[in-house]
Every structure is written in structure tokens, then in C-alpha cells.
């Protein structure tokens, strides 16, 4: 790290912006007296935070701003910027180049910039201290400072050596910690005073809040019990009311239904009453029937007359047999018609019976197939029983064979059964098979406990059910068979009778045909008679059909009238029943309405009581969620508990509700102060520990550095004086223990002080460095006090001390303002040699008139004062100048 460049604008005589670039070697600034060379050193000291105007050779802050001249007006601002190369990271900041700027205006405003960002002076000073240079350190040694080092008091020298020992940064931190500690103690005292003021009020508020909390606890318990109590009551009444409302809704529906039914019946009755009487219709039907009947009787009379005439003619013609034959034919035709009418229902019944018999036989076939299935299952059971080795009963096989043979024989007999006697025999055979199976199961249970007879039991049950079904089915088949045979026999008889009648008719017709062939009656008369007979028969048949239709209409009319009468009677009965039902429903509905009004009144009374006893939110909660709030306790117990809690509230008394807010604020304030007080105590302990640690660090580093500086001082003193001796001596003073004081025992201490005649000595707890003495003895002399040295000896001694400090703790750069002014030529050469030697450790910027010092410089800046009072800068790089001289000579 080194000083790379400095920019000056408006500072003292540097009115124009001036830049000076430096390298790591030695840079010399030369010029005549009064040209403004020392202003460069003042600018560097000023930008590093120097606040003493005396050191800056001014009286007011605006004195550092160019004040103007006859030819140039004054400026309103002064600005200086140091550009420090920090590529090695020696300065604790993350920038490879650090620009520190200080700017001041004539109105008094000032600002510090760090890399063009505003910064605080304290931050700048601490950063420079950590970087091992500053405005008050040996980084800038101005005019007169050489003598002041020796002539100053030991205490003043110590401040200089603090910078030299590199403990300045720790001292700054210690000063900050002490200031912070003092402020923390002040804050702690204020917090304690506020806490003492708040604490009595807080205790009073705490007692009131506890009473209020107890009251709130009681009120909370009361509200909980009230919610349960009123929820129970509300639920009971609401449930009853809901039940009544449901019953009322059901009753309303029933009332509406009954009214609708009654109205419907009434409308039907009115409809029947409004219908026209049907007696006229009946008379018309009867009249029509009588008319047809009269026509038939008249036609029969005509037919009888016609036949009588024909018979008379036949008898007169000697054909008496013909007349008898025709009457017999008429009788037989009537008989044949009756037989036909009897055969029609007989044939229908015969067909129906045959269908039923076929269905029963099909069912019988299914039962036979089920028997076959049972047979297979019995065989399987037999095989499983025979396969059991643990039974040990050989006779079981024989028994099963007997049962199987009996079953096969039973099946065969079942197929041959046709009569009731066969069925009774089959029943006895089935019972025998059942008995054998039961005996077999018992023997199997006794002799073979390892076997499972469940299958045999199931088969036995199925066989029993089958026998029952078979008996019933056989009986039905026999009955149907007998019925079918009876119908067939009856049909056969009728058919035989019909055949006999038809045979006799045919025979009679043949006889009539023979009589007709031998008849003496004219053929024309006979044909006319037959034709008229046929016409009369046809007319009689038509009239019979009309009579049949008329009889059907009268029958239907009578049936319809009977139905209407029955319907009317039913409607009248229904009307009475519906009226009674409507009256009963109406009475029930009125009772439910009265009950609903009573329950609603109870609910309103409960709501009014809740409004008087509970706040609005609880009322809403009870009404909204009463089903969730109900409990198991009885209402009487809850009511007793409510009375007890109200009595406790009366004993507690009333408390201002605002006390909670005041307590919360006071407690929050007290807690905050308490927390702050605890934090401040911790901060005090932490700061005291930090100060102790800093003191130890400062002492350790100062002692180490002091010994090394003292050694280097002796070395450079002997180098400059070519002998002699010099050393640095520490001055230490005792640290006395502070007396502890107790505010609560001031009176006792006063009395003790009055009684004590002599004060007790204070305890020494340590020593502290209070100053530094310099002893210097040039060769050939016995002087030790530096005040008796000559001016040249003092200058050499000061230079030796500065060189010792630089050798031990080199600053990044050192500005020497005419330090070598009091040296003669030989000592100047020694001084320049020492600078050349130390230039490898630090960067030197020297303001000098000495040629020996100039000869060691790598860069030479010349400062001149122009006529307008502004300093102007000229620069020469010595290496480039030597190259030019080598090339062109001394021309």
C-alpha cells in the first residue's frame, strides 16, 4: 500500500486543480520560500481529518480555501483527494484503490467521501488508524515538529508514541467504548429512575388486574354455564316447537287431503244427483223387448195356423203318418239343438282338463329327475362312507345296498302307480326307506364317529319333502284323470245321443221323402208350404236373435243401474267418513296451533331473559349452535350454579374495565424498561470487558513496540552521531482503587467520616504509563537531558527517533516537511542515506531545500508562486532526466 496520487483544488495557494503522482520510492518537493510547498503537507494532513487550525496554520475553517489575490478571485470551496494503492489489501477495505476526499465550503458545510461515497470523519480516522497512519501520527512531520518532539512533555510524547506503536486504532476503539459506556450508564440511570417511578403504580394495577381476572374467570364460567343452561332450554323448546310444527305440517297435509277427498266425493254426489232419470230408457228397452216378443208370438201363431192348415190338408189327403213324422222331426231337431248346446261347454272343460293334466305330468317328470339326482348323491355318500378306513364296519356296505335296492324298487313302483291304492302303498314303502335311513344314521354315529352323516340327513330331508310333493301331485293327477274320463264318458254319451237323433232324423226324412213320392197332394202346394215354412223359420230365428240382444241390453242396464246404486251408497258412506275425518283433523290442527303459540311464547320469554342475562354475542352463539353447547347436567343444577356465581360476582365488586388497558400499557412500559435495563447491564459488562481487553492489547503491543523502538533509536542515534548513547525511558504512575459507595448507607458513612480522624490510604491496584523520557548523550559529552542539547543535536536526535519509529512500524507513506533544514551538509548526507535505506520499507515525500535529499529522490516536483498568488507545479522524473543527460550530455 502506498500513496499513488493527490488531487488538490482550492486549498490555500493551490487554486487550480493540481495532481501529484508518486511511486514507491522517494519524492522530493522543492521550491523557493513562500511558493506553497508546505501547503502540500497541510493538504495531506487536512484530508486525513486534521481538525486543529493551529497545526494547519489558520484561524478559521475557511482559511484553508483560496482567499484570492489582486488578479484572481477567491474560491468558495476547497477539496483534497488522496488516492491510495491498496492492491496488497493492507487497508481493511475491499477496494484495490481507495480515494479519500475532504471538501469544505465557505458557508461552513463540509463533507468526507470514501471512493465518492459520503462517510463519517470517525470512520475515516478509524480506517486510517487500522492502516497505521493518520493526521496526528508520524506520517506527516511538519515544520517545527522535530523540535517539539524533544521539547514536549513526557505526557505529550506518549501520544506520539501511541501512533508509533500502532495502538492508535485500539485507543480509538477504547475511547469509543468509554463514550458508549458512559452513555449506557446514563441510559441505565434514566431507565432505573423510570422503573422506580412506574413500579408502585404497576403493583397497584397488578392487584386490580388480578381481581379483574378473577372476576373475568367467574364471568367466563358463568357465561359457559349460562350457555349450557340456556342452550338446554332453547333446545328443549325448539325441539318441542319443531315437533309441533312437523305435526302441524302433517296435520295440514291431512286436512288438505281430507278436504280434497270430501270435495271430490261431494262433486261425485252432485254429479249423480244432476244426472237425468234412466226410467225412460228402461221403459224403451222393455217396450222394444215386448214388441219383438209380440212379433214372435204373432209369427208363431201364424206358423201354427199354417201348419194346422197343412196338416188338415194332409189328413184329408190320407197322409196322417206324414203329420206325425213332421212333429217327431221337429221334436228331434229341438233335442239335437239342446245336445249341441250341452256339448260346447263340455268340450271346453275337456280341453282345459287335458292341459292341466299334461302340466302335472310334466311336473311329475321333473320330480322323477330329482329322484335320480338324489340317487346319485346317495351313491356318492355310500362311496365316501365305504372309503373311510376308520369305521371298521363291513355290514354298512350291505345296509347301503339294501337301501339302494329299496329305492330302485320304489322308483319303479312310482312309475307304475296309477290308482290311489298304489299311492298308499308307495307311502308305506317311503316310510320304510326313511326308517332304514334313520337306523343307518344312528348306527353310523355309534360305530364310525369319524364319519360325517350330514349328507345322509340332508338326503333324508329331501326324500321326505319329495314324498310329500309326490303324494299331492299323484292325488291331483288321479283327480284330473277321473275328471277327464268322466267328461269323456259324458261327451261320448251326448255324442251317441246326437248320433241316434241324427240317425232317426235321417230315417224320418227318408220316410217323409217316400211319403212325398206317393203323396196325392199337389207338388206345387207342398213346395209353397215348405217355402213358407222356411221363411217363417228364418223370421223366427231373426226374432230370437233380436230378443236375445234386447234381453242382453236389459240385463246390462239393470247391472249398470245396480252398480250406480251401489256406487251412490258407497259415496254417501265415504262422504260421512271423510267428513268425520276432516272434523278430527281440524280439531287436532287447532290443538297443535294452540300448543305452538304456547311454545313460541315460552321461546320469546326465554329470549327476553337471555337478553337481560347475557351479552349479544352469546345470544347469537346459543341461537346458532345450541346443539353443540348442550351438556349432560340437569337444568336445576345449572341454575343453582348460576346463582352461586352471581353471588361471587357481587362479592368481588365492580372494577373499571379500562384498568386492563392501563395495566397492559404500564406493564409493557415496565417490561420494556426492564429489558432495556438488563440489556444495558449486559452492555456495560460487555463494554467493560472490551475496555479491559483493549487495555491489555494496548499495553502488550505498546511494551513490545517501545522496546524495539528504543533499540532502533539507539542504533540510528549512534549512526548519526557516530557514537554516543541514547535511550527511551517509560514513566509510570500508580492506579488507585475507587471507593464503593452505597446510596442506602449515606448517613452511616457520614457519621463514620466524622468519627475518623485520619483518612485511610487508597489501595494501589496497578501502574499505568503516563509519559516517556528521552535520554541522549552525544559522543564526548555526559549530557542526558535533551533540553541542553544544541539545535543541531536536537534535530539529529529527533531524526534518529523518527527513523527508529519508521524502521519498527513503517507507515505506508511519510511526509517530511523541511525536517533536514537544520542539518549541515555532512549530516544531510547521513540523513539522505538513512532515507534511502528506509525507502524500501515506506514511501517518503520530502519537502526540502537540501541537495543531498534531492539526489535520493526518484520524482522531483518544483513549486513556484505565480503573479496571481497561485502555486504552480512542475515535475521531473529523475530516471528520465538521467537518460536525457546520458544521451545529450550537459548541454
Tab-separated table of N, CA and C in Angstrom, residues 23-28 820 828-839 844 846 848 850-860 878-879 882:
chain	number	residue	atom	x	y	z
A	23	UNK	N	5.422	7.305	-6.757
A	23	UNK	CA	5.697	5.875	-6.800
A	23	UNK	C	6.191	5.439	-5.430
A	24	UNK	N	6.700	4.226	-5.318
A	24	UNK	CA	7.064	3.677	-4.018
A	24	UNK	C	8.371	4.261	-3.473
A	25	UNK	N	9.109	4.968	-4.283
A	25	UNK	CA	10.400	5.495	-3.832
A	25	UNK	C	10.266	6.808	-3.073
A	26	UNK	N	11.270	7.655	-3.263
A	26	UNK	CA	11.319	8.949	-2.590
A	26	UNK	C	10.913	10.021	-3.586
A	27	UNK	N	10.013	10.883	-3.151
A	27	UNK	CA	9.592	12.023	-3.967
A	27	UNK	C	9.977	13.288	-3.224
A	28	UNK	N	10.570	14.230	-3.935
A	28	UNK	CA	11.013	15.483	-3.320
A	28	UNK	C	10.241	16.636	-3.916
A	820	UNK	N	15.117	18.321	7.388
A	820	UNK	CA	16.586	18.437	7.311
A	820	UNK	C	17.039	19.886	7.208
A	828	UNK	N	23.353	16.091	6.459
A	828	UNK	CA	22.341	15.923	5.421
A	828	UNK	C	22.602	14.677	4.598
A	829	UNK	N	23.888	14.434	4.340
A	829	UNK	CA	24.239	13.226	3.576
A	829	UNK	C	23.869	11.967	4.374
A	830	UNK	N	24.168	12.010	5.707
A	830	UNK	CA	23.782	10.866	6.546
A	830	UNK	C	22.257	10.674	6.535
A	831	UNK	N	21.556	11.781	6.643
A	831	UNK	CA	20.095	11.716	6.673
A	831	UNK	C	19.547	11.144	5.363
A	832	UNK	N	20.123	11.606	4.237
A	832	UNK	CA	19.655	11.106	2.946
A	832	UNK	C	19.959	9.621	2.789
A	833	UNK	N	21.077	9.199	3.356
A	833	UNK	CA	21.411	7.762	3.285
A	833	UNK	C	20.402	6.932	4.079
A	834	UNK	N	20.037	7.479	5.258
A	834	UNK	CA	19.042	6.757	6.061
A	834	UNK	C	17.705	6.710	5.336
A	835	UNK	N	17.292	7.818	4.686
A	835	UNK	CA	16.058	7.810	3.912
A	835	UNK	C	16.114	6.774	2.802
A	836	UNK	N	17.270	6.734	2.133
A	836	UNK	CA	17.406	5.766	1.058
A	836	UNK	C	17.278	4.332	1.577
A	837	UNK	N	17.868	4.121	2.797
A	837	UNK	CA	17.781	2.784	3.394
A	837	UNK	C	16.332	2.439	3.782
A	838	UNK	N	15.612	3.434	4.367
A	838	UNK	CA	14.239	3.179	4.817
A	838	UNK	C	13.213	3.233	3.690
A	839	UNK	N	13.601	3.705	2.523
A	839	UNK	CA	12.642	3.803	1.422
A	839	UNK	C	12.164	2.435	0.950
A	844	UNK	N	8.458	7.897	0.955
A	844	UNK	CA	8.823	9.207	1.504
A	844	UNK	C	8.450	10.301	0.524
A	846	UNK	N	9.269	14.223	0.624
A	846	UNK	CA	10.050	15.203	1.384
A	846	UNK	C	9.907	16.575	0.756
A	848	UNK	N	11.951	19.833	0.812
A	848	UNK	CA	13.327	20.101	1.229
A	848	UNK	C	13.972	21.152	0.339
A	850	UNK	N	17.482	20.705	0.533
A	850	UNK	CA	18.763	20.039	0.653
A	850	UNK	C	19.034	19.246	-0.617
A	851	UNK	N	20.255	19.471	-1.184
A	851	UNK	CA	20.625	18.796	-2.420
A	851	UNK	C	20.851	17.309	-2.213
A	852	UNK	N	21.386	16.930	-1.012
A	852	UNK	CA	21.624	15.506	-0.751
A	852	UNK	C	20.294	14.741	-0.733
A	853	UNK	N	19.286	15.350	-0.152
A	853	UNK	CA	17.968	14.692	-0.121
A	853	UNK	C	17.373	14.638	-1.519
A	854	UNK	N	17.584	15.759	-2.320
A	854	UNK	CA	17.069	15.753	-3.688
A	854	UNK	C	17.720	14.661	-4.519
A	855	UNK	N	18.995	14.408	-4.238
A	855	UNK	CA	19.709	13.430	-5.055
A	855	UNK	C	19.171	12.012	-4.867
A	856	UNK	N	18.521	11.753	-3.747
A	856	UNK	CA	17.968	10.418	-3.497
A	856	UNK	C	16.531	10.265	-4.039
A	857	UNK	N	15.954	11.353	-4.523
A	857	UNK	CA	14.561	11.318	-4.958
A	857	UNK	C	14.426	10.687	-6.339
A	858	UNK	N	13.370	9.937	-6.548
A	858	UNK	CA	13.035	9.391	-7.867
A	858	UNK	C	12.176	10.355	-8.675
A	859	UNK	N	11.332	11.130	-7.967
A	859	UNK	CA	10.477	12.123	-8.609
A	859	UNK	C	10.729	13.443	-7.919
A	860	UNK	N	10.857	14.478	-8.734
A	860	UNK	CA	11.142	15.805	-8.207
A	860	UNK	C	10.046	16.743	-8.689
A	878	UNK	N	13.482	11.713	-12.201
A	878	UNK	CA	14.938	11.735	-12.217
A	878	UNK	C	15.491	10.667	-13.138
A	879	UNK	N	14.882	9.534	-13.216
A	879	UNK	CA	15.384	8.479	-14.097
A	879	UNK	C	15.320	8.927	-15.542
A	882	UNK	N	18.059	11.530	-16.118
A	882	UNK	CA	19.387	10.914	-16.280
A	882	UNK	C	19.542	10.315	-17.655
